[in-house]
Amino acid sequence: MKVYLAHPFLDMTYGRELQAKIEALGITVLNPFQRNEQVVYEAIIANKEVFGATHSRNIVEGDLRLIEQVDAVVAICNDKASIGTHMEVFYASRILRRKVFVLYQKSFPVKVHPWYEYLAMNYSTEA
């Protein structure tokens, strides 16, 4: 089995920790932040620059191609806002009809946002 790990840029450390736990189960994990160009992208962010059309296209198209290669998506949804994670979940679930498992850790007025309730299997802990 192969999964794509959708998670916020601001949570890359936790993403790597969760990736190791998933891989320990014998599952292959495609992590979008483990790409050759990541150093370039992180420099752009650190310098508070704009990605621009070419970098944006490369990031999005690269992530979409990775999602197309997997059996399922595991997404971290927490208080570190990530439009990318939300888009990846939608693409995998609604467009590709892949299973989506969400580690849902948001403090929100409802237990799980309706979009995640509808599109994914939701969990509030790693267990």
XYZ file of C-alpha atoms in Angstrom:
127
model
C 0.000 0.000 0.000
C 1.129 3.535 -0.775
C -0.217 6.730 0.837
C 0.289 10.449 0.319
C 0.851 12.457 3.501
C -1.006 15.770 3.234
C 0.036 18.181 5.951
C 0.742 21.839 6.639
C 4.142 23.313 5.792
C 4.187 24.642 9.345
C 3.932 21.071 10.633
C 6.693 19.384 8.630
C 8.410 18.055 11.759
C 5.258 16.306 12.956
C 4.657 15.168 9.382
C 8.042 13.419 9.340
C 7.293 11.812 12.721
C 3.922 10.528 11.495
C 5.517 9.369 8.242
C 8.002 7.222 10.190
C 5.158 5.663 12.190
C 3.184 4.863 9.040
C 6.248 3.431 7.316
C 6.895 1.239 10.388
C 3.592 -0.453 9.483
C 5.040 -1.417 6.088
C 3.214 1.323 4.170
C 5.056 3.455 1.612
C 4.579 7.185 2.237
C 4.894 9.906 -0.387
C 5.604 13.157 1.449
C 5.256 16.278 -0.734
C 7.880 18.116 1.306
C 10.539 15.572 0.399
C 11.171 16.822 -3.108
C 14.408 17.986 -4.699
C 13.185 21.583 -5.049
C 12.104 21.881 -1.393
C 15.276 23.810 -0.455
C 14.427 26.433 -3.083
C 10.828 26.708 -1.874
C 11.864 27.048 1.759
C 14.293 29.847 0.834
C 11.467 31.700 -0.914
C 9.309 31.356 2.203
C 12.149 32.365 4.542
C 12.762 35.507 2.478
C 9.028 36.304 2.480
C 8.983 36.293 -1.291
C 6.205 35.211 -3.652
C 6.396 31.833 -5.365
C 5.351 33.117 -8.763
C 3.528 31.282 -11.528
C 6.226 28.731 -12.410
C 6.981 27.635 -8.840
C 3.261 27.522 -8.005
C 2.515 25.373 -11.043
C 5.422 23.026 -10.240
C 4.335 22.630 -6.614
C 0.665 21.997 -7.375
C 1.216 19.748 -10.403
C 3.897 17.791 -8.533
C 1.580 17.231 -5.584
C -1.289 16.192 -7.852
C 0.936 13.663 -9.659
C 2.009 12.168 -6.309
C -1.612 11.853 -5.176
C -2.443 10.057 -8.421
C 0.161 7.379 -7.553
C -1.261 6.370 -4.167
C -3.984 4.141 -2.801
C -5.023 6.587 -0.073
C -4.253 9.928 1.527
C -3.447 10.511 5.170
C -4.007 14.154 6.091
C -3.086 16.135 9.178
C -5.744 18.749 9.813
C -4.920 21.019 12.736
C -4.848 24.660 13.759
C -1.965 25.420 11.401
C -4.029 26.519 8.417
C -3.185 24.718 5.175
C -5.198 25.412 2.079
C -2.952 22.914 0.297
C -3.980 20.111 2.646
C -7.658 20.898 2.106
C -7.201 20.922 -1.673
C -5.272 17.636 -1.594
C -8.030 15.981 0.435
C -10.677 17.207 -1.987
C -8.719 16.094 -5.055
C -8.019 12.642 -3.658
C -11.499 12.041 -2.284
C -13.859 13.661 -4.737
C -11.940 13.617 -8.006
C -9.869 10.424 -7.744
C -12.191 8.581 -5.334
C -9.277 7.572 -3.116
C -9.753 6.784 0.565
C -8.785 9.675 2.823
C -7.876 9.298 6.478
C -7.711 12.533 8.463
C -5.931 13.028 11.737
C -8.294 15.833 12.768
C -6.844 17.984 15.543
C -8.581 21.325 15.046
C -10.235 23.323 17.763
C -13.441 24.247 16.047
C -16.992 24.859 17.261
C -17.990 21.446 15.908
C -16.116 18.178 16.449
C -15.286 17.725 12.758
C -15.858 20.207 9.935
C -18.689 19.071 7.619
C -16.356 18.847 4.606
C -14.093 16.412 6.432
C -17.056 14.533 7.868
C -18.349 13.994 4.329
C -15.127 13.373 2.404
C -12.957 11.405 4.792
C -12.647 8.939 7.606
C -11.746 11.035 10.639
C -9.613 10.320 13.653
C -8.664 12.572 16.538
C -5.602 10.568 17.620
C -2.882 8.619 15.852
C -4.152 5.396 17.395
